[in-house]
Amino acid sequence: MTTLSPPIEQKRRRTIVGTGVGNALEWFDWNIYAIFATFFAAQFFSGENPISALLATLAVFAVGFVARPFGGFLFGWISDRRGRRAAMTLSVGLAAGGSFAIGLSPTYEAIGVGASLILLLARLVQGLAHGGELPSAQTYLSEVAPREKRGLWSSLIYVSGTMGVIVGTGMAAVLTAVLNDQQMTAWGWRIPFILGGFFGLYALVMRRRLDETEAFQQEVGNRPATRLEPMWRTIVRHRKSALLVIGMTVGVTIVYYAWAISAPQYAISTRGIDPTSALWAGVLANLVFIATLPVWGAISDRIGRRPVLLICVLGLAVTAFPLNALIGDSAVRLGIAMAVALILIAGPAAIVPAVYAELFPTRIRTVGVGVPYSIAVATFGGTAPYLQTWLGETFGPSWFNGYVIVMLLISAVAIAAAPETKGRDLTSMH
């Protein structure tokens, strides 16, 4: 068995920590919004109708996703022209600023619609940052990973990101247990946003210490002395890969946001489950998710990306109705249903960073992934919590489940049409 030299071990450790910590903290900043929505909705909108305020808050959650395609293009351009490290560092800085703005904002009662505007602008900034963070981090990690273990390494994106979600969910569970409803609504919800801002600044420092990838450095060395082709024209030439990214993403992003992020909030507001119990159910289910991610990543390195994606996407379509029926009004059943769903979601979540990177050449790898991926997530993932609440209140939960199944089948078709990319040499894809 060979061992790595200390410099290589140190470099890989720095890569994993710098990428993972930064990704976790940005996901924490992004997702505590959905986790704490029921507590601060009335602080940014009129509190006369709680359901209306919650829907308005979730609408801003969806609006934040509108900025993600622009972030995917902006940070994708920075990543593909100036370097992966520069894009990753700037993205966590913007995310930190958005968290500070929300955590320190005056309330609707104090400044009226100004509070709603601050919330909207802060979410747009965070949407811009998060739209650039995921493709930049995914590209960086895929390029530094050993080719034969790229699926396993790519699972770090959702492992670290979910840790950020768990910290946010666990923080909500602790705060709801320690503080009463009045304290949570008045000021308790501010704590995670302010902490998220400070954590983001720490992640910024970590990102600045990362080394640039070999694939990007080779690409820079091979660039022609003449002016580079415009980025948009290069994307158009690779439009089939971009459409595959959208198709593979639509179903998975809906079930991810429905189960991993908003399921506890939905159970609290609609099913009447105790807030603390629902939040802890979410924490435990996400721990199962984290444990499953590297397993699927390693499996994809052995049997291929496409079989793993098809097994999990079709499995989610088959279990959509049974898992929702299982929840009822029980926190225990909520946790079981979330865990089963997240085991299946873990398959695509673990390996799509590798799959997407393997579809594009180095010169547009980040922006080629970032733009179509952000469009899909903004259109379908960002609206999932709102549609889940609105369709459930208006027509009943079965309508949302039907919508989920249709989108998952679309993803299955896209996966079947995509090439098998396991083991591709990313440094030779120019």
Tab-separated table of N, CA, C and O in Angstrom, residues 282-362:
chain	number	residue	atom	x	y	z
A	282	GLY	N	-35.723	16.151	11.472
A	282	GLY	CA	-34.956	16.600	10.311
A	282	GLY	C	-33.463	16.424	10.501
A	282	GLY	O	-32.744	16.040	9.562
A	283	VAL	N	-32.964	16.697	11.697
A	283	VAL	CA	-31.540	16.529	11.981
A	283	VAL	C	-31.126	15.065	11.821
A	283	VAL	O	-30.121	14.748	11.157
A	284	LEU	N	-31.882	14.160	12.421
A	284	LEU	CA	-31.536	12.737	12.359
A	284	LEU	C	-31.608	12.206	10.936
A	284	LEU	O	-30.746	11.422	10.506
A	285	ALA	N	-32.623	12.625	10.174
A	285	ALA	CA	-32.743	12.168	8.792
A	285	ALA	C	-31.577	12.661	7.947
A	285	ALA	O	-31.067	11.933	7.083
A	286	ASN	N	-31.138	13.873	8.185
A	286	ASN	CA	-30.014	14.409	7.423
A	286	ASN	C	-28.696	13.746	7.809
A	286	ASN	O	-27.765	13.685	7.000
A	287	LEU	N	-28.584	13.250	9.026
A	287	LEU	CA	-27.412	12.466	9.406
A	287	LEU	C	-27.358	11.160	8.606
A	287	LEU	O	-26.282	10.715	8.181
A	288	VAL	N	-28.521	10.549	8.405
A	288	VAL	CA	-28.601	9.365	7.554
A	288	VAL	C	-28.167	9.724	6.125
A	288	VAL	O	-27.436	8.971	5.467
A	289	PHE	N	-28.616	10.876	5.652
A	289	PHE	CA	-28.254	11.375	4.327
A	289	PHE	C	-26.740	11.492	4.188
A	289	PHE	O	-26.147	11.024	3.205
A	290	ILE	N	-26.093	12.110	5.170
A	290	ILE	CA	-24.639	12.288	5.134
A	290	ILE	C	-23.925	10.943	5.081
A	290	ILE	O	-22.969	10.757	4.307
A	291	ALA	N	-24.382	9.983	5.889
A	291	ALA	CA	-23.736	8.670	5.928
A	291	ALA	C	-23.884	7.931	4.602
A	291	ALA	O	-23.000	7.149	4.215
A	292	THR	N	-24.975	8.193	3.881
A	292	THR	CA	-25.242	7.478	2.639
A	292	THR	C	-24.505	8.068	1.445
A	292	THR	O	-24.188	7.357	0.486
A	293	LEU	N	-24.222	9.360	1.473
A	293	LEU	CA	-23.618	10.046	0.323
A	293	LEU	C	-22.320	9.401	-0.179
A	293	LEU	O	-22.207	9.074	-1.368
A	294	PRO	N	-21.307	9.201	0.682
A	294	PRO	CA	-20.059	8.604	0.165
A	294	PRO	C	-20.239	7.178	-0.323
A	294	PRO	O	-19.478	6.722	-1.189
A	295	VAL	N	-21.232	6.473	0.218
A	295	VAL	CA	-21.493	5.106	-0.243
A	295	VAL	C	-21.915	5.124	-1.712
A	295	VAL	O	-21.389	4.379	-2.550
A	296	TRP	N	-22.879	5.990	-2.039
A	296	TRP	CA	-23.315	6.109	-3.426
A	296	TRP	C	-22.170	6.606	-4.321
A	296	TRP	O	-22.025	6.157	-5.463
A	297	GLY	N	-21.372	7.540	-3.804
A	297	GLY	CA	-20.251	8.034	-4.585
A	297	GLY	C	-19.284	6.929	-4.948
A	297	GLY	O	-18.831	6.827	-6.106
A	298	ALA	N	-18.952	6.086	-3.973
A	298	ALA	CA	-18.037	4.968	-4.217
A	298	ALA	C	-18.654	3.945	-5.172
A	298	ALA	O	-17.965	3.376	-6.031
A	299	ILE	N	-19.952	3.699	-5.027
A	299	ILE	CA	-20.635	2.758	-5.931
A	299	ILE	C	-20.563	3.262	-7.372
A	299	ILE	O	-20.318	2.492	-8.311
A	300	SER	N	-20.752	4.565	-7.566
A	300	SER	CA	-20.712	5.120	-8.926
A	300	SER	C	-19.325	4.999	-9.548
A	300	SER	O	-19.197	4.909	-10.771
A	301	ASP	N	-18.282	5.001	-8.716
A	301	ASP	CA	-16.927	4.815	-9.234
A	301	ASP	C	-16.690	3.377	-9.703
A	301	ASP	O	-15.760	3.115	-10.474
A	302	ARG	N	-17.541	2.467	-9.259
A	302	ARG	CA	-17.401	1.059	-9.645
A	302	ARG	C	-18.344	0.681	-10.797
A	302	ARG	O	-17.918	0.069	-11.771
A	303	ILE	N	-19.627	1.053	-10.681
A	303	ILE	CA	-20.607	0.580	-11.677
A	303	ILE	C	-21.004	1.668	-12.677
A	303	ILE	O	-21.706	1.377	-13.654
A	304	GLY	N	-20.589	2.909	-12.448
A	304	GLY	CA	-20.938	3.982	-13.371
A	304	GLY	C	-21.907	4.975	-12.772
A	304	GLY	O	-22.608	4.681	-11.796
A	305	ARG	N	-21.980	6.166	-13.381
A	305	ARG	CA	-22.856	7.226	-12.876
A	305	ARG	C	-24.330	6.961	-13.220
A	305	ARG	O	-25.216	7.144	-12.392
A	306	ARG	N	-24.584	6.546	-14.448
A	306	ARG	CA	-25.965	6.440	-14.923
A	306	ARG	C	-26.799	5.406	-14.156
A	306	ARG	O	-27.959	5.700	-13.803
A	307	PRO	N	-26.278	4.208	-13.849
A	307	PRO	CA	-27.089	3.258	-13.074
A	307	PRO	C	-27.499	3.795	-11.706
A	307	PRO	O	-28.647	3.612	-11.275
A	308	VAL	N	-26.581	4.474	-11.021
A	308	VAL	CA	-26.902	5.040	-9.706
A	308	VAL	C	-28.000	6.092	-9.830
A	308	VAL	O	-28.962	6.104	-9.052
A	309	LEU	N	-27.881	6.965	-10.823
A	309	LEU	CA	-28.876	8.021	-11.005
A	309	LEU	C	-30.254	7.444	-11.304
A	309	LEU	O	-31.266	7.873	-10.737
A	310	LEU	N	-30.323	6.451	-12.183
A	310	LEU	CA	-31.615	5.875	-12.547
A	310	LEU	C	-32.268	5.132	-11.385
A	310	LEU	O	-33.472	5.250	-11.152
A	311	ILE	N	-31.480	4.356	-10.652
A	311	ILE	CA	-32.016	3.623	-9.502
A	311	ILE	C	-32.664	4.583	-8.506
A	311	ILE	O	-33.791	4.361	-8.028
A	312	CYS	N	-31.981	5.667	-8.203
A	312	CYS	CA	-32.454	6.584	-7.167
A	312	CYS	C	-33.627	7.453	-7.639
A	312	CYS	O	-34.606	7.644	-6.909
A	313	VAL	N	-33.549	7.957	-8.852
A	313	VAL	CA	-34.620	8.820	-9.355
A	313	VAL	C	-35.924	8.040	-9.527
A	313	VAL	O	-37.003	8.505	-9.118
A	314	LEU	N	-35.845	6.862	-10.097
A	314	LEU	CA	-37.050	6.043	-10.255
A	314	LEU	C	-37.570	5.561	-8.894
A	314	LEU	O	-38.781	5.463	-8.677
A	315	GLY	N	-36.651	5.284	-7.968
A	315	GLY	CA	-37.076	4.898	-6.620
A	315	GLY	C	-37.830	6.011	-5.920
A	315	GLY	O	-38.825	5.760	-5.218
A	316	LEU	N	-37.402	7.240	-6.113
A	316	LEU	CA	-38.103	8.388	-5.516
A	316	LEU	C	-39.485	8.559	-6.126
A	316	LEU	O	-40.445	8.913	-5.416
A	317	ALA	N	-39.615	8.319	-7.425
A	317	ALA	CA	-40.928	8.434	-8.065
A	317	ALA	C	-41.900	7.384	-7.523
A	317	ALA	O	-43.076	7.678	-7.249
A	318	VAL	N	-41.418	6.175	-7.326
A	318	VAL	CA	-42.275	5.084	-6.838
A	318	VAL	C	-42.721	5.322	-5.397
A	318	VAL	O	-43.849	4.998	-5.012
A	319	THR	N	-41.843	5.904	-4.579
A	319	THR	CA	-42.136	6.046	-3.137
A	319	THR	C	-42.741	7.402	-2.763
A	319	THR	O	-42.981	7.656	-1.582
A	320	ALA	N	-43.013	8.277	-3.726
A	320	ALA	CA	-43.495	9.626	-3.415
A	320	ALA	C	-44.774	9.602	-2.581
A	320	ALA	O	-44.854	10.240	-1.519
A	321	PHE	N	-45.784	8.890	-3.032
A	321	PHE	CA	-47.055	8.850	-2.299
A	321	PHE	C	-46.958	8.069	-0.991
A	321	PHE	O	-47.429	8.543	0.045
A	322	PRO	N	-46.345	6.858	-0.981
A	322	PRO	CA	-46.251	6.125	0.292
A	322	PRO	C	-45.518	6.889	1.397
A	322	PRO	O	-45.936	6.854	2.561
A	323	LEU	N	-44.429	7.579	1.064
A	323	LEU	CA	-43.665	8.278	2.090
A	323	LEU	C	-44.448	9.467	2.656
A	323	LEU	O	-44.405	9.725	3.864
A	324	ASN	N	-45.169	10.179	1.815
A	324	ASN	CA	-45.983	11.285	2.319
A	324	ASN	C	-47.140	10.785	3.174
A	324	ASN	O	-47.508	11.417	4.158
A	325	ALA	N	-47.726	9.639	2.807
A	325	ALA	CA	-48.803	9.064	3.607
A	325	ALA	C	-48.295	8.573	4.961
A	325	ALA	O	-49.038	8.564	5.950
A	326	LEU	N	-47.042	8.172	5.009
A	326	LEU	CA	-46.457	7.653	6.245
A	326	LEU	C	-46.383	8.710	7.347
A	326	LEU	O	-46.532	8.383	8.533
A	327	ILE	N	-46.181	9.972	6.987
A	327	ILE	CA	-45.904	11.022	7.975
A	327	ILE	C	-47.038	11.192	8.967
A	327	ILE	O	-46.837	11.182	10.191
A	328	GLY	N	-48.273	11.367	8.479
A	328	GLY	CA	-49.398	11.631	9.360
A	328	GLY	C	-49.155	12.861	10.213
A	328	GLY	O	-48.749	13.908	9.705
A	329	ASP	N	-49.357	12.722	11.527
A	329	ASP	CA	-49.092	13.832	12.452
A	329	ASP	C	-48.046	13.443	13.491
A	329	ASP	O	-48.028	13.953	14.609
A	330	SER	N	-47.137	12.547	13.115
A	330	SER	CA	-46.135	12.005	14.041
A	330	SER	C	-44.735	12.453	13.656
A	330	SER	O	-44.316	12.294	12.497
A	331	ALA	N	-43.983	12.983	14.617
A	331	ALA	CA	-42.600	13.381	14.372
A	331	ALA	C	-41.722	12.175	14.084
A	331	ALA	O	-40.784	12.251	13.276
A	332	VAL	N	-42.002	11.045	14.738
A	332	VAL	CA	-41.220	9.827	14.509
A	332	VAL	C	-41.386	9.359	13.074
A	332	VAL	O	-40.415	9.047	12.375
A	333	ARG	N	-42.638	9.312	12.610
A	333	ARG	CA	-42.889	8.891	11.223
A	333	ARG	C	-42.337	9.909	10.237
A	333	ARG	O	-41.905	9.541	9.139
A	334	LEU	N	-42.352	11.184	10.602
A	334	LEU	CA	-41.731	12.208	9.761
A	334	LEU	C	-40.249	11.902	9.578
A	334	LEU	O	-39.723	11.956	8.462
A	335	GLY	N	-39.568	11.581	10.682
A	335	GLY	CA	-38.142	11.261	10.607
A	335	GLY	C	-37.865	10.042	9.754
A	335	GLY	O	-36.908	10.029	8.969
A	336	ILE	N	-38.700	8.994	9.872
A	336	ILE	CA	-38.509	7.775	9.075
A	336	ILE	C	-38.714	8.075	7.590
A	336	ILE	O	-37.916	7.659	6.737
A	337	ALA	N	-39.789	8.811	7.275
A	337	ALA	CA	-40.072	9.137	5.876
A	337	ALA	C	-38.957	9.985	5.276
A	337	ALA	O	-38.515	9.747	4.132
A	338	MET	N	-38.479	10.976	6.038
A	338	MET	CA	-37.386	11.810	5.562
A	338	MET	C	-36.123	10.984	5.328
A	338	MET	O	-35.422	11.166	4.326
A	339	ALA	N	-35.822	10.060	6.242
A	339	ALA	CA	-34.609	9.246	6.120
A	339	ALA	C	-34.650	8.377	4.874
A	339	ALA	O	-33.663	8.287	4.126
A	340	VAL	N	-35.792	7.736	4.615
A	340	VAL	CA	-35.916	6.881	3.431
A	340	VAL	C	-35.767	7.708	2.155
A	340	VAL	O	-35.049	7.331	1.223
A	341	ALA	N	-36.450	8.852	2.113
A	341	ALA	CA	-36.355	9.721	0.939
A	341	ALA	C	-34.925	10.198	0.727
A	341	ALA	O	-34.410	10.205	-0.403
A	342	LEU	N	-34.256	10.554	1.810
A	342	LEU	CA	-32.903	11.103	1.689
A	342	LEU	C	-31.870	10.035	1.328
A	342	LEU	O	-30.843	10.355	0.715
A	343	ILE	N	-32.123	8.785	1.662
A	343	ILE	CA	-31.232	7.708	1.209
A	343	ILE	C	-31.243	7.648	-0.314
A	343	ILE	O	-30.197	7.486	-0.965
A	344	LEU	N	-32.420	7.800	-0.913
A	344	LEU	CA	-32.535	7.781	-2.371
A	344	LEU	C	-32.027	9.081	-2.993
A	344	LEU	O	-31.393	9.066	-4.052
A	345	ILE	N	-32.303	10.203	-2.344
A	345	ILE	CA	-31.810	11.494	-2.858
A	345	ILE	C	-30.288	11.542	-2.817
A	345	ILE	O	-29.648	12.216	-3.632
A	346	ALA	N	-29.689	10.819	-1.861
A	346	ALA	CA	-28.237	10.844	-1.693
A	346	ALA	C	-27.492	10.355	-2.927
A	346	ALA	O	-26.364	10.791	-3.187
A	347	GLY	N	-28.092	9.450	-3.710
A	347	GLY	CA	-27.414	8.932	-4.897
A	347	GLY	C	-27.060	10.029	-5.892
A	347	GLY	O	-25.886	10.277	-6.172
A	348	PRO	N	-28.069	10.715	-6.441
A	348	PRO	CA	-27.743	11.805	-7.358
A	348	PRO	C	-27.006	12.961	-6.688
A	348	PRO	O	-26.121	13.570	-7.300
A	349	ALA	N	-27.344	13.270	-5.448
A	349	ALA	CA	-26.672	14.376	-4.761
A	349	ALA	C	-25.172	14.116	-4.643
A	349	ALA	O	-24.360	15.038	-4.769
A	350	ALA	N	-24.800	12.869	-4.405
A	350	ALA	CA	-23.384	12.534	-4.226
A	350	ALA	C	-22.588	12.698	-5.503
A	350	ALA	O	-21.447	13.173	-5.473
A	351	ILE	N	-23.176	12.346	-6.641
A	351	ILE	CA	-22.351	12.213	-7.847
A	351	ILE	C	-22.604	13.267	-8.917
A	351	ILE	O	-21.806	13.365	-9.862
A	352	VAL	N	-23.671	14.069	-8.807
A	352	VAL	CA	-23.881	15.060	-9.877
A	352	VAL	C	-22.734	16.071	-9.991
A	352	VAL	O	-22.464	16.540	-11.106
A	353	PRO	N	-22.027	16.440	-8.904
A	353	PRO	CA	-20.870	17.316	-9.120
A	353	PRO	C	-19.857	16.714	-10.089
A	353	PRO	O	-19.307	17.414	-10.941
A	354	ALA	N	-19.621	15.409	-9.969
A	354	ALA	CA	-18.707	14.738	-10.884
A	354	ALA	C	-19.313	14.625	-12.278
A	354	ALA	O	-18.654	14.887	-13.287
A	355	VAL	N	-20.588	14.232	-12.348
A	355	VAL	CA	-21.248	14.046	-13.643
A	355	VAL	C	-21.241	15.346	-14.444
A	355	VAL	O	-20.891	15.358	-15.633
A	356	TYR	N	-21.628	16.440	-13.813
A	356	TYR	CA	-21.697	17.718	-14.527
A	356	TYR	C	-20.315	18.174	-14.993
A	356	TYR	O	-20.153	18.654	-16.114
A	357	ALA	N	-19.312	18.026	-14.129
A	357	ALA	CA	-17.959	18.422	-14.515
A	357	ALA	C	-17.452	17.575	-15.680
A	357	ALA	O	-16.721	18.069	-16.546
A	358	GLU	N	-17.848	16.323	-15.722
A	358	GLU	CA	-17.388	15.412	-16.773
A	358	GLU	C	-18.071	15.654	-18.121
A	358	GLU	O	-17.667	15.094	-19.134
A	359	LEU	N	-19.102	16.500	-18.137
A	359	LEU	CA	-19.820	16.790	-19.377
A	359	LEU	C	-19.214	17.941	-20.179
A	359	LEU	O	-19.495	18.091	-21.368
A	360	PHE	N	-18.386	18.800	-19.529
A	360	PHE	CA	-17.924	20.033	-20.160
A	360	PHE	C	-16.395	20.097	-20.230
A	360	PHE	O	-15.702	19.575	-19.356
A	361	PRO	N	-15.865	20.804	-21.254
A	361	PRO	CA	-14.416	21.042	-21.316
A	361	PRO	C	-13.991	22.048	-20.254
A	361	PRO	O	-14.811	22.809	-19.729
A	362	THR	N	-12.699	22.083	-19.961
A	362	THR	CA	-12.170	22.904	-18.866
A	362	THR	C	-12.484	24.380	-19.036
A	362	THR	O	-12.809	25.060	-18.071
